Amino acid sequence: MQNPVIILGAQKLGTEALDIFNSNNVVVYCFLDDSKDLQQQEVNNVSVMSSTEDNEFLKLVGKKCDVFVAVEDSAARKGLIKMLKDEQKVIPVNAIHQSSSVSEFAWLGHGNMVAAGAVVNNNAKIGNYTLIHSNAVVDTYAEIADFAQIGAGAVINSEAKVEEGAFIGSGAVIVSGVKIGKNARVGAGAVVIADVPAKATVFGNPAAPVK
């Protein structure tokens, strides 16, 4: 990556992305954030120049700067990514921490975050715009679909599948071959030994549906 990066979102996820780019000696040009309280301030020594709708900065994307979307709300993140594709004709770059371990035989799409200490093993498949937090493990032949989020220290074992928009809490373990349905939620520390339906929420060891 040669170009500086503009990060959309200057809050918790934005600072995590900044740390990742810093670890790779990639210059972050600025943040853009819709919170007026943050605009014209500095976050971790990087300026929050304007909002995510400011065309004066967005027109730099794809020409002089790359872009990464670091907004935690899934709907807002999807909206920003659609805007970048439709209006700016650009796709966000990956943010992969220098201290993470990503196999050369893994497959990654675009706009993903792989935080410090995370492991993506051989033949794992990571879609687009996923968030893989610190020390999470995505094991051999596991699959993570678009917009899924894997919490810190979670383990997605071999051949498990996490479908689009699913959330896996910190420290959760998904047993080999288990499928987590679209937009499902797995609580922190849960051990999932059976498939989880779409939109369901499970907690515990072994994980059970929340009633």
mmCIF file of C-alpha atoms in Angstrom:
data_model
loop_
_atom_site.group_PDB
_atom_site.id
_atom_site.type_symbol
_atom_site.label_atom_id
_atom_site.label_comp_id
_atom_site.label_asym_id
_atom_site.label_seq_id
_atom_site.Cartn_x
_atom_site.Cartn_y
_atom_site.Cartn_z
ATOM 1 C CA MET A 1 0.000 0.000 0.000
ATOM 2 C CA GLN A 2 1.587 3.265 -1.152
ATOM 3 C CA ASN A 3 -1.098 5.902 -0.746
ATOM 4 C CA PRO A 4 -2.104 7.618 2.492
ATOM 5 C CA VAL A 5 -5.418 6.445 3.935
ATOM 6 C CA ILE A 6 -8.527 8.380 4.900
ATOM 7 C CA ILE A 7 -10.426 6.625 7.686
ATOM 8 C CA LEU A 8 -14.192 7.107 7.789
ATOM 9 C CA GLY A 9 -15.032 6.979 11.489
ATOM 10 C CA ALA A 10 -12.913 8.437 14.286
ATOM 11 C CA GLN A 11 -14.344 6.613 17.271
ATOM 12 C CA LYS A 12 -13.338 3.277 18.827
ATOM 13 C CA LEU A 13 -13.114 1.307 15.584
ATOM 14 C CA GLY A 14 -11.397 4.199 13.846
ATOM 15 C CA THR A 15 -8.619 4.319 16.427
ATOM 16 C CA GLU A 16 -8.151 0.566 16.039
ATOM 17 C CA ALA A 17 -7.807 1.004 12.279
ATOM 18 C CA LEU A 18 -5.321 3.825 12.848
ATOM 19 C CA ASP A 19 -3.207 1.541 15.031
ATOM 20 C CA ILE A 20 -3.243 -1.091 12.293
ATOM 21 C CA PHE A 21 -2.114 1.316 9.577
ATOM 22 C CA ASN A 22 0.558 2.742 11.892
ATOM 23 C CA SER A 23 1.877 -0.791 12.460
ATOM 24 C CA ASN A 24 2.500 -1.035 8.706
ATOM 25 C CA ASN A 25 3.989 2.480 8.432
ATOM 26 C CA VAL A 26 1.035 3.606 6.332
ATOM 27 C CA VAL A 27 0.256 7.301 6.668
ATOM 28 C CA VAL A 28 -3.285 8.144 7.756
ATOM 29 C CA TYR A 29 -4.153 11.418 6.040
ATOM 30 C CA CYS A 30 -7.142 12.221 8.233
ATOM 31 C CA PHE A 31 -10.347 10.996 9.833
ATOM 32 C CA LEU A 32 -13.820 11.904 8.628
ATOM 33 C CA ASP A 33 -16.600 11.547 11.200
ATOM 34 C CA ASP A 34 -20.188 12.751 11.448
ATOM 35 C CA SER A 35 -19.915 13.694 15.130
ATOM 36 C CA LYS A 36 -19.628 17.474 15.320
ATOM 37 C CA ASP A 37 -17.935 17.098 18.702
ATOM 38 C CA LEU A 38 -15.013 15.355 17.009
ATOM 39 C CA GLN A 39 -14.689 17.498 13.899
ATOM 40 C CA GLN A 40 -11.685 19.819 13.884
ATOM 41 C CA GLN A 41 -10.238 17.879 16.821
ATOM 42 C CA GLU A 42 -7.339 15.434 16.917
ATOM 43 C CA VAL A 43 -7.756 11.747 17.734
ATOM 44 C CA ASN A 44 -4.478 9.974 18.525
ATOM 45 C CA ASN A 45 -2.611 12.815 16.791
ATOM 46 C CA VAL A 46 -4.638 12.575 13.573
ATOM 47 C CA SER A 47 -7.064 15.356 12.634
ATOM 48 C CA VAL A 48 -10.792 14.793 12.200
ATOM 49 C CA MET A 49 -11.145 17.094 9.236
ATOM 50 C CA SER A 50 -14.845 16.945 8.425
ATOM 51 C CA SER A 51 -17.891 14.697 7.978
ATOM 52 C CA THR A 52 -18.130 11.534 5.890
ATOM 53 C CA GLU A 53 -20.178 13.513 3.341
ATOM 54 C CA ASP A 54 -17.525 16.154 2.610
ATOM 55 C CA ASN A 55 -16.790 15.906 -1.104
ATOM 56 C CA GLU A 56 -13.641 18.034 -0.786
ATOM 57 C CA PHE A 57 -12.027 15.112 1.011
ATOM 58 C CA LEU A 58 -13.926 12.279 -0.661
ATOM 59 C CA LYS A 59 -12.702 13.408 -4.081
ATOM 60 C CA LEU A 60 -9.180 12.514 -2.938
ATOM 61 C CA VAL A 61 -10.210 8.890 -2.505
ATOM 62 C CA GLY A 62 -9.056 6.680 -5.354
ATOM 63 C CA LYS A 63 -6.732 9.385 -6.652
ATOM 64 C CA LYS A 64 -4.367 10.505 -3.930
ATOM 65 C CA CYS A 65 -5.665 8.464 -1.002
ATOM 66 C CA ASP A 66 -7.051 5.044 -0.175
ATOM 67 C CA VAL A 67 -10.004 4.683 2.192
ATOM 68 C CA PHE A 68 -11.064 2.456 5.069
ATOM 69 C CA VAL A 69 -14.528 2.432 6.666
ATOM 70 C CA ALA A 70 -14.335 2.147 10.461
ATOM 71 C CA VAL A 71 -17.932 2.726 11.549
ATOM 72 C CA GLU A 72 -19.276 0.205 14.058
ATOM 73 C CA ASP A 73 -22.969 0.478 13.190
ATOM 74 C CA SER A 74 -23.520 -2.109 10.444
ATOM 75 C CA ALA A 75 -26.219 -0.167 8.590
ATOM 76 C CA ALA A 76 -24.142 3.012 8.554
ATOM 77 C CA ARG A 77 -21.052 1.084 7.459
ATOM 78 C CA LYS A 78 -22.967 -0.532 4.600
ATOM 79 C CA GLY A 79 -24.299 2.870 3.537
ATOM 80 C CA LEU A 80 -20.827 4.416 3.426
ATOM 81 C CA ILE A 81 -19.404 1.495 1.473
ATOM 82 C CA LYS A 82 -22.252 1.727 -1.053
ATOM 83 C CA MET A 83 -21.621 5.475 -1.414
ATOM 84 C CA LEU A 84 -17.912 4.903 -2.034
ATOM 85 C CA LYS A 85 -18.664 2.282 -4.682
ATOM 86 C CA ASP A 86 -21.465 4.167 -6.420
ATOM 87 C CA GLU A 87 -20.229 7.761 -6.243
ATOM 88 C CA GLN A 88 -16.456 7.556 -5.868
ATOM 89 C CA LYS A 89 -15.981 4.267 -7.772
ATOM 90 C CA VAL A 90 -13.598 2.943 -5.125
ATOM 91 C CA ILE A 91 -13.448 -0.087 -2.841
ATOM 92 C CA PRO A 92 -12.068 0.243 0.717
ATOM 93 C CA VAL A 93 -8.695 -1.348 1.407
ATOM 94 C CA ASN A 94 -7.941 -4.035 3.977
ATOM 95 C CA ALA A 95 -6.470 -3.069 7.358
ATOM 96 C CA ILE A 96 -4.251 -5.961 8.499
ATOM 97 C CA HIS A 97 -2.093 -5.470 11.589
ATOM 98 C CA GLN A 98 1.605 -6.181 11.247
ATOM 99 C CA SER A 99 1.459 -8.543 14.238
ATOM 100 C CA SER A 100 -1.418 -10.629 12.867
ATOM 101 C CA SER A 101 -0.773 -13.902 11.037
ATOM 102 C CA VAL A 102 -2.549 -14.337 7.728
ATOM 103 C CA SER A 103 -1.622 -17.407 5.688
ATOM 104 C CA GLU A 104 -0.551 -16.842 2.109
ATOM 105 C CA PHE A 105 -3.061 -19.585 1.281
ATOM 106 C CA ALA A 106 -6.000 -17.793 2.932
ATOM 107 C CA TRP A 107 -8.424 -15.809 0.775
ATOM 108 C CA LEU A 108 -9.438 -12.270 1.755
ATOM 109 C CA GLY A 109 -11.827 -9.904 0.056
ATOM 110 C CA HIS A 110 -11.873 -6.102 0.452
ATOM 111 C CA GLY A 111 -12.305 -3.689 3.331
ATOM 112 C CA ASN A 112 -11.571 -6.186 6.096
ATOM 113 C CA MET A 113 -9.982 -5.428 9.453
ATOM 114 C CA VAL A 114 -7.619 -8.004 10.960
ATOM 115 C CA ALA A 115 -6.414 -6.692 14.311
ATOM 116 C CA ALA A 116 -3.267 -7.309 16.353
ATOM 117 C CA GLY A 117 -2.543 -10.937 17.137
ATOM 118 C CA ALA A 118 -5.368 -12.350 15.027
ATOM 119 C CA VAL A 119 -4.713 -15.542 13.061
ATOM 120 C CA VAL A 120 -6.206 -16.484 9.691
ATOM 121 C CA ASN A 121 -4.990 -19.950 8.778
ATOM 122 C CA ASN A 122 -4.465 -21.637 5.428
ATOM 123 C CA ASN A 123 -7.454 -22.015 3.127
ATOM 124 C CA ALA A 124 -9.668 -19.930 5.376
ATOM 125 C CA LYS A 125 -11.989 -17.662 3.398
ATOM 126 C CA ILE A 126 -12.753 -14.133 4.564
ATOM 127 C CA GLY A 127 -15.379 -12.170 2.656
ATOM 128 C CA ASN A 128 -15.660 -8.387 2.477
ATOM 129 C CA TYR A 129 -15.925 -5.748 5.227
ATOM 130 C CA THR A 130 -15.494 -8.163 8.122
ATOM 131 C CA LEU A 131 -14.077 -7.182 11.514
ATOM 132 C CA ILE A 132 -11.687 -9.699 13.052
ATOM 133 C CA HIS A 133 -10.610 -8.363 16.428
ATOM 134 C CA SER A 134 -7.409 -8.920 18.380
ATOM 135 C CA ASN A 135 -6.229 -12.488 19.005
ATOM 136 C CA ALA A 136 -9.194 -14.071 17.222
ATOM 137 C CA VAL A 137 -8.492 -17.275 15.286
ATOM 138 C CA VAL A 138 -10.064 -18.256 11.974
ATOM 139 C CA ASP A 139 -8.856 -21.789 11.433
ATOM 140 C CA THR A 140 -8.216 -23.894 8.336
ATOM 141 C CA TYR A 141 -11.073 -23.947 5.791
ATOM 142 C CA ALA A 142 -13.330 -21.824 8.010
ATOM 143 C CA GLU A 143 -15.464 -19.260 6.150
ATOM 144 C CA ILE A 144 -16.430 -15.771 7.295
ATOM 145 C CA ALA A 145 -19.015 -13.992 5.140
ATOM 146 C CA ASP A 146 -19.413 -10.269 4.415
ATOM 147 C CA PHE A 147 -19.974 -7.838 7.314
ATOM 148 C CA ALA A 148 -19.488 -10.513 9.986
ATOM 149 C CA GLN A 149 -17.716 -9.537 13.217
ATOM 150 C CA ILE A 150 -15.421 -11.846 15.193
ATOM 151 C CA GLY A 151 -14.746 -10.655 18.753
ATOM 152 C CA ALA A 152 -11.389 -10.544 20.490
ATOM 153 C CA GLY A 153 -10.036 -13.983 21.309
ATOM 154 C CA ALA A 154 -12.867 -15.861 19.600
ATOM 155 C CA VAL A 155 -12.008 -19.122 17.834
ATOM 156 C CA ILE A 156 -13.694 -20.138 14.592
ATOM 157 C CA ASN A 157 -12.577 -23.741 14.192
ATOM 158 C CA SER A 158 -11.857 -25.590 10.965
ATOM 159 C CA GLU A 159 -14.669 -25.758 8.392
ATOM 160 C CA ALA A 160 -17.027 -23.681 10.530
ATOM 161 C CA LYS A 161 -19.067 -21.071 8.642
ATOM 162 C CA VAL A 162 -20.099 -17.624 9.864
ATOM 163 C CA GLU A 163 -22.696 -16.122 7.549
ATOM 164 C CA GLU A 164 -23.264 -12.494 6.545
ATOM 165 C CA GLY A 165 -23.695 -9.985 9.346
ATOM 166 C CA ALA A 166 -23.270 -12.499 12.165
ATOM 167 C CA PHE A 167 -21.654 -11.383 15.416
ATOM 168 C CA ILE A 168 -19.353 -13.664 17.415
ATOM 169 C CA GLY A 169 -18.636 -12.369 20.922
ATOM 170 C CA SER A 170 -15.240 -12.170 22.589
ATOM 171 C CA GLY A 171 -13.788 -15.501 23.597
ATOM 172 C CA ALA A 172 -16.538 -17.549 21.952
ATOM 173 C CA VAL A 173 -15.652 -20.898 20.389
ATOM 174 C CA ILE A 174 -17.371 -22.168 17.255
ATOM 175 C CA VAL A 175 -16.777 -25.911 16.974
ATOM 176 C CA SER A 176 -15.534 -27.381 13.689
ATOM 177 C CA GLY A 177 -18.176 -27.660 10.991
ATOM 178 C CA VAL A 178 -20.799 -25.565 12.799
ATOM 179 C CA LYS A 179 -22.719 -22.943 10.818
ATOM 180 C CA ILE A 180 -23.696 -19.567 12.293
ATOM 181 C CA GLY A 181 -26.640 -18.154 10.359
ATOM 182 C CA LYS A 182 -27.062 -14.728 8.794
ATOM 183 C CA ASN A 183 -27.271 -11.894 11.362
ATOM 184 C CA ALA A 184 -27.112 -14.361 14.265
ATOM 185 C CA ARG A 185 -25.413 -13.368 17.522
ATOM 186 C CA VAL A 186 -23.168 -15.509 19.697
ATOM 187 C CA GLY A 187 -22.527 -14.243 23.205
ATOM 188 C CA ALA A 188 -19.103 -13.713 24.737
ATOM 189 C CA GLY A 189 -17.508 -16.932 25.959
ATOM 190 C CA ALA A 190 -20.137 -19.187 24.399
ATOM 191 C CA VAL A 191 -19.192 -22.628 23.098
ATOM 192 C CA VAL A 192 -21.280 -23.395 20.027
ATOM 193 C CA ILE A 193 -21.579 -27.103 19.208
ATOM 194 C CA ALA A 194 -24.623 -26.992 16.890
ATOM 195 C CA ASP A 195 -25.783 -24.817 14.007
ATOM 196 C CA VAL A 196 -27.326 -21.445 14.920
ATOM 197 C CA PRO A 197 -30.282 -20.264 12.789
ATOM 198 C CA ALA A 198 -30.353 -16.871 11.096
ATOM 199 C CA LYS A 199 -31.082 -13.958 13.475
ATOM 200 C CA ALA A 200 -30.944 -16.199 16.568
ATOM 201 C CA THR A 201 -29.012 -15.231 19.703
ATOM 202 C CA VAL A 202 -27.183 -17.874 21.757
ATOM 203 C CA PHE A 203 -25.200 -17.826 25.005
ATOM 204 C CA GLY A 204 -23.524 -20.300 27.326
ATOM 205 C CA ASN A 205 -21.558 -23.564 27.307
ATOM 206 C CA PRO A 206 -22.922 -25.349 25.451
ATOM 207 C CA ALA A 207 -24.601 -22.415 23.725
ATOM 208 C CA ALA A 208 -28.392 -22.266 23.940
ATOM 209 C CA PRO A 209 -30.942 -19.824 22.485
ATOM 210 C CA VAL A 210 -31.895 -16.764 24.501
ATOM 211 C CA LYS A 211 -35.613 -16.851 25.302
#
